[in-house]
PDB file of C-alpha atoms in Angstrom:
ATOM      1  CA  ASP I  27     -44.062 -22.208   0.706  1.00 68.00           C
ATOM      2  CA  VAL I  28     -47.329 -21.880   2.600  1.00 67.00           C
ATOM      3  CA  LYS I  29     -49.735 -24.700   2.163  1.00 92.00           C
ATOM      4  CA  VAL I  30     -53.246 -25.921   2.624  1.00 96.00           C
ATOM      5  CA  THR I  31     -53.418 -29.629   1.968  1.00 96.00           C
ATOM      6  CA  GLN I  32     -56.541 -31.669   1.403  1.00 96.00           C
ATOM      7  CA  SER I  33     -56.209 -35.372   2.022  1.00 92.00           C
ATOM      8  CA  SER I  34     -57.644 -36.592  -1.284  1.00 92.00           C
ATOM      9  CA  ARG I  35     -57.907 -35.211  -4.815  1.00 94.00           C
ATOM     10  CA  TYR I  36     -60.620 -37.664  -5.852  1.00 96.00           C
ATOM     11  CA  LEU I  37     -63.031 -39.756  -3.817  1.00 97.00           C
ATOM     12  CA  VAL I  38     -65.814 -42.130  -4.811  1.00 98.00           C
ATOM     13  CA  LYS I  39     -68.230 -43.140  -2.049  1.00 98.00           C
ATOM     14  CA  ARG I  40     -71.497 -45.012  -1.858  1.00 98.00           C
ATOM     15  CA  THR I  41     -74.822 -43.520  -0.810  1.00 98.00           C
ATOM     16  CA  GLY I  42     -75.258 -43.727   2.950  1.00 97.00           C
ATOM     17  CA  GLU I  43     -71.552 -43.942   3.761  1.00 97.00           C
ATOM     18  CA  LYS I  44     -69.964 -41.643   6.340  1.00 97.00           C
ATOM     19  CA  VAL I  45     -67.317 -39.565   4.566  1.00 97.00           C
ATOM     20  CA  PHE I  46     -64.435 -37.617   6.060  1.00 97.00           C
ATOM     21  CA  LEU I  47     -62.651 -34.861   4.156  1.00 98.00           C
ATOM     22  CA  GLU I  48     -59.491 -33.676   5.858  1.00 97.00           C
ATOM     23  CA  CYS I  49     -57.713 -30.355   5.536  1.00 97.00           C
ATOM     24  CA  VAL I  50     -54.414 -29.291   7.093  1.00 97.00           C
ATOM     25  CA  GLN I  51     -52.710 -25.887   6.971  1.00 97.00           C
ATOM     26  CA  ASP I  52     -49.184 -25.006   8.029  1.00 96.00           C
ATOM     27  CA  MET I  53     -49.582 -21.242   8.394  1.00 94.00           C
ATOM     28  CA  ASP I  54     -50.903 -21.105  11.977  1.00 94.00           C
ATOM     29  CA  HIS I  55     -54.129 -19.506  10.712  1.00 94.00           C
ATOM     30  CA  GLU I  56     -57.062 -19.123  13.062  1.00 94.00           C
ATOM     31  CA  ASN I  57     -59.758 -19.154  10.364  1.00 95.00           C
ATOM     32  CA  MET I  58     -60.580 -22.231   8.324  1.00 97.00           C
ATOM     33  CA  PHE I  59     -63.376 -22.720   5.815  1.00 97.00           C
ATOM     34  CA  TRP I  60     -65.111 -25.455   3.842  1.00 98.00           C
ATOM     35  CA  TYR I  61     -66.801 -24.574   0.544  1.00 97.00           C
ATOM     36  CA  ARG I  62     -68.446 -26.610  -2.129  1.00 96.00           C
ATOM     37  CA  GLN I  63     -68.234 -25.578  -5.753  1.00 94.00           C
ATOM     38  CA  ASP I  64     -70.858 -26.445  -8.324  1.00 93.00           C
ATOM     39  CA  PRO I  65     -71.206 -25.241 -11.926  1.00 87.00           C
ATOM     40  CA  GLY I  66     -73.104 -21.968 -12.127  1.00 84.00           C
ATOM     41  CA  LEU I  67     -73.290 -21.608  -8.338  1.00 88.00           C
ATOM     42  CA  GLY I  68     -69.755 -20.526  -7.539  1.00 88.00           C
ATOM     43  CA  LEU I  69     -68.404 -21.196  -4.046  1.00 92.00           C
ATOM     44  CA  ARG I  70     -70.899 -21.807  -1.277  1.00 94.00           C
ATOM     45  CA  LEU I  71     -69.795 -21.767   2.340  1.00 95.00           C
ATOM     46  CA  ILE I  72     -70.636 -24.920   4.290  1.00 97.00           C
ATOM     47  CA  TYR I  73     -68.960 -24.288   7.658  1.00 97.00           C
ATOM     48  CA  PHE I  74     -66.185 -22.157   9.049  1.00 96.00           C
ATOM     49  CA  SER I  75     -64.145 -22.060  12.228  1.00 96.00           C
ATOM     50  CA  TYR I  76     -62.479 -19.127  13.975  1.00 94.00           C
ATOM     51  CA  ASP I  77     -60.549 -21.191  16.483  1.00 92.00           C
ATOM     52  CA  VAL I  78     -59.978 -24.642  17.863  1.00 93.00           C
ATOM     53  CA  LYS I  79     -63.232 -26.379  18.822  1.00 91.00           C
ATOM     54  CA  MET I  80     -65.260 -23.484  17.411  1.00 93.00           C
ATOM     55  CA  LYS I  81     -67.509 -23.794  14.392  1.00 95.00           C
ATOM     56  CA  GLU I  82     -70.122 -21.700  12.668  1.00 96.00           C
ATOM     57  CA  LYS I  83     -72.670 -22.678  10.051  1.00 97.00           C
ATOM     58  CA  GLY I  84     -72.304 -21.213   6.629  1.00 95.00           C
ATOM     59  CA  ASP I  85     -74.906 -20.936   3.925  1.00 93.00           C
ATOM     60  CA  ILE I  86     -75.485 -24.646   3.262  1.00 97.00           C
ATOM     61  CA  PRO I  87     -74.671 -26.711   6.402  1.00 97.00           C
ATOM     62  CA  GLU I  88     -77.439 -29.285   6.009  1.00 97.00           C
ATOM     63  CA  GLY I  89     -76.080 -32.812   5.716  1.00 96.00           C
ATOM     64  CA  TYR I  90     -72.608 -31.803   6.909  1.00 98.00           C
ATOM     65  CA  SER I  91     -70.739 -31.448  10.177  1.00 97.00           C
ATOM     66  CA  VAL I  92     -67.197 -30.362  11.014  1.00 97.00           C
ATOM     67  CA  SER I  93     -64.508 -30.966  13.562  1.00 97.00           C
ATOM     68  CA  ARG I  94     -61.618 -28.775  14.632  1.00 97.00           C
ATOM     69  CA  GLU I  95     -59.680 -30.450  17.426  1.00 96.00           C
ATOM     70  CA  LYS I  96     -56.339 -28.899  16.478  1.00 96.00           C
ATOM     71  CA  LYS I  97     -55.586 -25.484  15.044  1.00 96.00           C
ATOM     72  CA  GLU I  98     -54.042 -26.822  11.868  1.00 97.00           C
ATOM     73  CA  ARG I  99     -56.737 -29.356  10.983  1.00 97.00           C
ATOM     74  CA  PHE I 100     -60.351 -28.867   9.903  1.00 98.00           C
ATOM     75  CA  SER I 101     -62.411 -31.875   8.932  1.00 97.00           C
ATOM     76  CA  LEU I 102     -65.650 -31.963   6.980  1.00 98.00           C
ATOM     77  CA  ILE I 103     -67.955 -34.889   7.676  1.00 98.00           C
ATOM     78  CA  LEU I 104     -70.788 -36.122   5.529  1.00 97.00           C
ATOM     79  CA  GLU I 105     -72.836 -38.121   8.008  1.00 95.00           C
ATOM     80  CA  SER I 106     -74.707 -40.121   5.357  1.00 97.00           C
ATOM     81  CA  ALA I 107     -73.551 -39.321   1.854  1.00 98.00           C
ATOM     82  CA  SER I 108     -76.155 -38.669  -0.805  1.00 98.00           C
ATOM     83  CA  THR I 109     -75.856 -38.241  -4.564  1.00 98.00           C
ATOM     84  CA  ASN I 110     -76.672 -34.522  -4.296  1.00 97.00           C
ATOM     85  CA  GLN I 111     -73.448 -34.100  -2.337  1.00 98.00           C
ATOM     86  CA  THR I 112     -71.420 -34.988  -5.415  1.00 98.00           C
ATOM     87  CA  SER I 113     -69.311 -31.883  -5.838  1.00 97.00           C
ATOM     88  CA  MET I 114     -65.918 -30.230  -5.636  1.00 96.00           C
ATOM     89  CA  TYR I 115     -64.989 -29.429  -2.022  1.00 97.00           C
ATOM     90  CA  LEU I 116     -62.500 -26.673  -1.257  1.00 96.00           C
ATOM     91  CA  CYS I 117     -60.812 -25.957   2.053  1.00 97.00           C
ATOM     92  CA  ALA I 118     -59.281 -22.562   2.823  1.00 97.00           C
ATOM     93  CA  SER I 119     -57.568 -20.775   5.685  1.00 96.00           C
ATOM     94  CA  SER I 120     -56.795 -17.189   6.628  1.00 94.00           C
ATOM     95  CA  PRO I 121     -55.408 -15.267   9.597  1.00 92.00           C
ATOM     96  CA  ARG I 122     -58.109 -13.841  11.836  1.00 88.00           C
ATOM     97  CA  GLY I 123     -58.923 -10.154  11.587  1.00 84.00           C
ATOM     98  CA  GLN I 124     -56.321  -9.321   8.953  1.00 83.00           C
ATOM     99  CA  MET I 125     -58.026  -7.328   6.248  1.00 81.00           C
ATOM    100  CA  ASN I 126     -55.063  -7.317   3.883  1.00 85.00           C
ATOM    101  CA  THR I 127     -54.531 -11.039   3.676  1.00 89.00           C
ATOM    102  CA  GLU I 128     -56.154 -13.400   1.269  1.00 92.00           C
ATOM    103  CA  ALA I 129     -57.631 -16.827   1.920  1.00 94.00           C
ATOM    104  CA  PHE I 130     -55.328 -19.691   0.967  1.00 95.00           C
ATOM    105  CA  PHE I 131     -56.928 -22.667  -0.723  1.00 96.00           C
ATOM    106  CA  GLY I 132     -56.198 -26.350  -0.937  1.00 96.00           C
ATOM    107  CA  GLN I 133     -56.190 -28.167  -4.243  1.00 95.00           C
ATOM    108  CA  GLY I 134     -59.757 -29.403  -3.847  1.00 95.00           C
ATOM    109  CA  THR I 135     -61.407 -32.796  -3.425  1.00 96.00           C
ATOM    110  CA  ARG I 136     -63.663 -34.033  -6.186  1.00 96.00           C
ATOM    111  CA  LEU I 137     -66.236 -36.223  -4.417  1.00 97.00           C
ATOM    112  CA  THR I 138     -68.546 -38.516  -6.337  1.00 98.00           C
ATOM    113  CA  VAL I 139     -71.358 -40.263  -4.454  1.00 98.00           C
ATOM    114  CA  VAL I 140     -72.815 -43.248  -6.291  1.00 97.00           C
TER     115      VAL I 140
ATOM    116  CA  GLY K   5     -75.427  -8.108   3.509  1.00 82.00           C
ATOM    117  CA  ASP K   6     -71.979  -8.312   1.963  1.00 88.00           C
ATOM    118  CA  SER K   7     -71.848  -9.791  -1.530  1.00 91.00           C
ATOM    119  CA  VAL K   8     -70.003  -9.831  -4.839  1.00 95.00           C
ATOM    120  CA  THR K   9     -71.523  -9.801  -8.310  1.00 95.00           C
ATOM    121  CA  GLN K  10     -69.417 -10.604 -11.326  1.00 94.00           C
ATOM    122  CA  MET K  11     -69.955 -10.865 -15.024  1.00 86.00           C
ATOM    123  CA  GLU K  12     -71.576 -14.060 -16.207  1.00 84.00           C
ATOM    124  CA  GLY K  13     -69.647 -16.255 -18.565  1.00 84.00           C
ATOM    125  CA  PRO K  14     -68.474 -18.076 -20.392  1.00 94.00           C
ATOM    126  CA  VAL K  15     -66.182 -15.683 -22.207  1.00 96.00           C
ATOM    127  CA  THR K  16     -64.320 -16.757 -25.353  1.00 97.00           C
ATOM    128  CA  LEU K  17     -61.562 -14.566 -26.790  1.00 97.00           C
ATOM    129  CA  SER K  18     -58.938 -14.861 -29.459  1.00 98.00           C
ATOM    130  CA  GLU K  19     -55.305 -14.745 -28.411  1.00 98.00           C
ATOM    131  CA  GLU K  20     -54.019 -11.169 -27.931  1.00 97.00           C
ATOM    132  CA  ALA K  21     -57.532  -9.773 -27.424  1.00 98.00           C
ATOM    133  CA  PHE K  22     -58.352  -7.351 -24.599  1.00 98.00           C
ATOM    134  CA  LEU K  23     -60.071  -8.824 -21.536  1.00 97.00           C
ATOM    135  CA  THR K  24     -62.462  -7.195 -19.086  1.00 97.00           C
ATOM    136  CA  ILE K  25     -64.373  -9.097 -16.420  1.00 97.00           C
ATOM    137  CA  ASN K  26     -66.708  -6.889 -14.421  1.00 97.00           C
ATOM    138  CA  CYS K  27     -67.036  -7.167 -10.649  1.00 97.00           C
ATOM    139  CA  THR K  28     -69.067  -5.086  -8.214  1.00 97.00           C
ATOM    140  CA  TYR K  29     -69.424  -5.503  -4.470  1.00 96.00           C
ATOM    141  CA  THR K  30     -71.784  -4.620  -1.661  1.00 95.00           C
ATOM    142  CA  ALA K  31     -70.222  -4.172   1.754  1.00 92.00           C
ATOM    143  CA  THR K  32     -71.111  -2.634   5.098  1.00 87.00           C
ATOM    144  CA  GLY K  33     -67.544  -1.453   5.692  1.00 84.00           C
ATOM    145  CA  TYR K  34     -64.396  -1.040   3.623  1.00 88.00           C
ATOM    146  CA  PRO K  35     -63.375  -4.464   2.428  1.00 93.00           C
ATOM    147  CA  SER K  36     -60.227  -5.726   0.779  1.00 95.00           C
ATOM    148  CA  LEU K  37     -60.806  -7.006  -2.744  1.00 97.00           C
ATOM    149  CA  PHE K  38     -59.286  -9.949  -4.576  1.00 97.00           C
ATOM    150  CA  TRP K  39     -59.203 -11.738  -7.891  1.00 98.00           C
ATOM    151  CA  TYR K  40     -58.557 -15.462  -7.794  1.00 98.00           C
ATOM    152  CA  VAL K  41     -57.876 -17.812 -10.706  1.00 98.00           C
ATOM    153  CA  GLN K  42     -58.755 -21.500 -10.879  1.00 96.00           C
ATOM    154  CA  TYR K  43     -57.189 -23.794 -13.450  1.00 94.00           C
ATOM    155  CA  PRO K  44     -58.978 -27.049 -14.333  1.00 88.00           C
ATOM    156  CA  GLY K  45     -59.033 -29.535 -11.485  1.00 85.00           C
ATOM    157  CA  GLU K  46     -57.233 -27.189  -9.097  1.00 88.00           C
ATOM    158  CA  GLY K  47     -58.037 -24.999  -6.124  1.00 90.00           C
ATOM    159  CA  LEU K  48     -58.174 -21.217  -6.218  1.00 95.00           C
ATOM    160  CA  GLN K  49     -54.970 -19.196  -6.450  1.00 96.00           C
ATOM    161  CA  LEU K  50     -54.659 -15.526  -5.651  1.00 97.00           C
ATOM    162  CA  LEU K  51     -54.139 -13.473  -8.817  1.00 98.00           C
ATOM    163  CA  LEU K  52     -54.111  -9.959  -7.354  1.00 98.00           C
ATOM    164  CA  LYS K  53     -55.519  -7.863  -4.548  1.00 97.00           C
ATOM    165  CA  ALA K  54     -56.223  -4.292  -3.441  1.00 97.00           C
ATOM    166  CA  THR K  55     -56.759  -3.277   0.141  1.00 94.00           C
ATOM    167  CA  LYS K  56     -58.008   0.314  -0.059  1.00 93.00           C
ATOM    168  CA  ALA K  57     -59.739   2.715  -2.395  1.00 93.00           C
ATOM    169  CA  ASP K  58     -57.815   3.671  -5.557  1.00 95.00           C
ATOM    170  CA  ASP K  59     -55.277   0.875  -5.049  1.00 96.00           C
ATOM    171  CA  LYS K  60     -54.374  -1.007  -8.198  1.00 97.00           C
ATOM    172  CA  GLY K  61     -53.524  -4.673  -7.953  1.00 97.00           C
ATOM    173  CA  SER K  62     -51.489  -6.236 -10.736  1.00 98.00           C
ATOM    174  CA  ASN K  63     -49.910  -9.567 -11.592  1.00 97.00           C
ATOM    175  CA  LYS K  64     -48.987 -11.476 -14.781  1.00 96.00           C
ATOM    176  CA  GLY K  65     -50.309  -8.634 -16.951  1.00 97.00           C
ATOM    177  CA  PHE K  66     -53.680  -8.529 -15.172  1.00 98.00           C
ATOM    178  CA  GLU K  67     -54.817  -5.368 -13.405  1.00 98.00           C
ATOM    179  CA  ALA K  68     -57.765  -4.246 -11.295  1.00 98.00           C
ATOM    180  CA  THR K  69     -58.432  -0.937  -9.535  1.00 98.00           C
ATOM    181  CA  TYR K  70     -60.429  -0.589  -6.312  1.00 97.00           C
ATOM    182  CA  ARG K  71     -63.134   1.969  -7.134  1.00 97.00           C
ATOM    183  CA  LYS K  72     -65.028   2.953  -4.013  1.00 94.00           C
ATOM    184  CA  GLU K  73     -67.306   5.416  -5.794  1.00 94.00           C
ATOM    185  CA  THR K  74     -68.653   2.727  -8.119  1.00 95.00           C
ATOM    186  CA  THR K  75     -68.029  -0.209  -5.712  1.00 96.00           C
ATOM    187  CA  SER K  76     -66.220  -2.004  -8.496  1.00 97.00           C
ATOM    188  CA  PHE K  77     -63.051  -4.030  -9.057  1.00 98.00           C
ATOM    189  CA  HIS K  78     -62.983  -4.924 -12.745  1.00 98.00           C
ATOM    190  CA  LEU K  79     -60.281  -7.276 -14.017  1.00 98.00           C
ATOM    191  CA  GLU K  80     -58.425  -6.305 -17.203  1.00 98.00           C
ATOM    192  CA  LYS K  81     -55.636  -7.642 -19.371  1.00 98.00           C
ATOM    193  CA  GLY K  82     -54.394  -6.021 -22.517  1.00 97.00           C
ATOM    194  CA  SER K  83     -53.437  -9.154 -24.442  1.00 96.00           C
ATOM    195  CA  VAL K  84     -54.660 -12.579 -23.340  1.00 98.00           C
ATOM    196  CA  GLN K  85     -52.837 -15.825 -23.996  1.00 97.00           C
ATOM    197  CA  VAL K  86     -54.085 -19.385 -24.358  1.00 97.00           C
ATOM    198  CA  SER K  87     -52.549 -20.118 -20.960  1.00 96.00           C
ATOM    199  CA  ASP K  88     -54.957 -17.593 -19.359  1.00 97.00           C
ATOM    200  CA  SER K  89     -57.860 -19.981 -19.982  1.00 97.00           C
ATOM    201  CA  ALA K  90     -59.325 -20.572 -16.506  1.00 97.00           C
ATOM    202  CA  VAL K  91     -62.154 -19.570 -14.187  1.00 96.00           C
ATOM    203  CA  TYR K  92     -61.787 -16.183 -12.480  1.00 97.00           C
ATOM    204  CA  PHE K  93     -63.406 -15.298  -9.150  1.00 97.00           C
ATOM    205  CA  CYS K  94     -63.829 -11.871  -7.623  1.00 97.00           C
ATOM    206  CA  ALA K  95     -63.917 -11.793  -3.810  1.00 96.00           C
ATOM    207  CA  GLN K  96     -64.008  -9.466  -0.829  1.00 95.00           C
ATOM    208  CA  THR K  97     -63.198  -9.821   2.851  1.00 93.00           C
ATOM    209  CA  ASN K  98     -64.033  -7.955   6.036  1.00 86.00           C
ATOM    210  CA  GLY K  99     -61.063  -9.568   7.774  1.00 83.00           C
ATOM    211  CA  ASN K 100     -62.800 -12.812   8.654  1.00 84.00           C
ATOM    212  CA  GLN K 101     -65.474 -13.843   6.209  1.00 89.00           C
ATOM    213  CA  PHE K 102     -64.843 -14.022   2.461  1.00 93.00           C
ATOM    214  CA  TYR K 103     -67.531 -13.431  -0.156  1.00 93.00           C
ATOM    215  CA  PHE K 104     -67.045 -14.755  -3.670  1.00 94.00           C
ATOM    216  CA  GLY K 105     -68.656 -14.079  -7.015  1.00 93.00           C
ATOM    217  CA  THR K 106     -69.974 -16.999  -9.023  1.00 93.00           C
ATOM    218  CA  GLY K 107     -66.922 -17.145 -11.282  1.00 94.00           C
ATOM    219  CA  THR K 108     -66.345 -16.316 -14.940  1.00 95.00           C
ATOM    220  CA  SER K 109     -64.986 -18.970 -17.269  1.00 95.00           C
ATOM    221  CA  LEU K 110     -62.501 -17.668 -19.841  1.00 97.00           C
ATOM    222  CA  THR K 111     -61.397 -19.612 -22.894  1.00 97.00           C
ATOM    223  CA  VAL K 112     -58.682 -18.155 -25.124  1.00 97.00           C
ATOM    224  CA  ILE K 113     -58.394 -19.642 -28.601  1.00 97.00           C
ATOM    225  CA  PRO K 114     -55.235 -19.465 -30.737  1.00 95.00           C
TER     226      PRO K 114
END
């Protein structure tokens, strides 16, 4: 069974902390994505990556960075967490250039910044 | 640019009622179209997809037809169940980027 695994289901962090959200996929996909989901706003793209060591800003990159040192792993970093980053974070992956294939999602990380 | 617009929620239906959730898209090319479902506290799961015009995707009693002439991909189910209560997302892809609607929350009451 194909899988995208996020390291934590729930996280509580303090304002100003550096936070790492990890995502691993076992499907050898080139594309990986980080979204945040907020009520009424749907999914908003934070960053995506087409290949190892490559990254592109999405719609809302401010306050975030990413790292992709290995093909299977894509990390989202909150450099200095703030309360407005309390949200549900979703990681996804897909094979590059394949129109017929969906994005596969992890189970999500519910982050609360206090 | 590419985008997806879907019906605002929330939607509340009685069990066995007919469901329609509207979805339209804007795309520069010919995208593939998807419906995802999200159960409480979970990530998104693929419900169905269609990859070219006039294709019909179907799964678990849900259906949607790719209508190029109206740029639409409306989700339908003839008889909803309590277990269908979830948030539904319409999405499109150009092969690399994915574009999602804002989601429609469905609650089915017995």
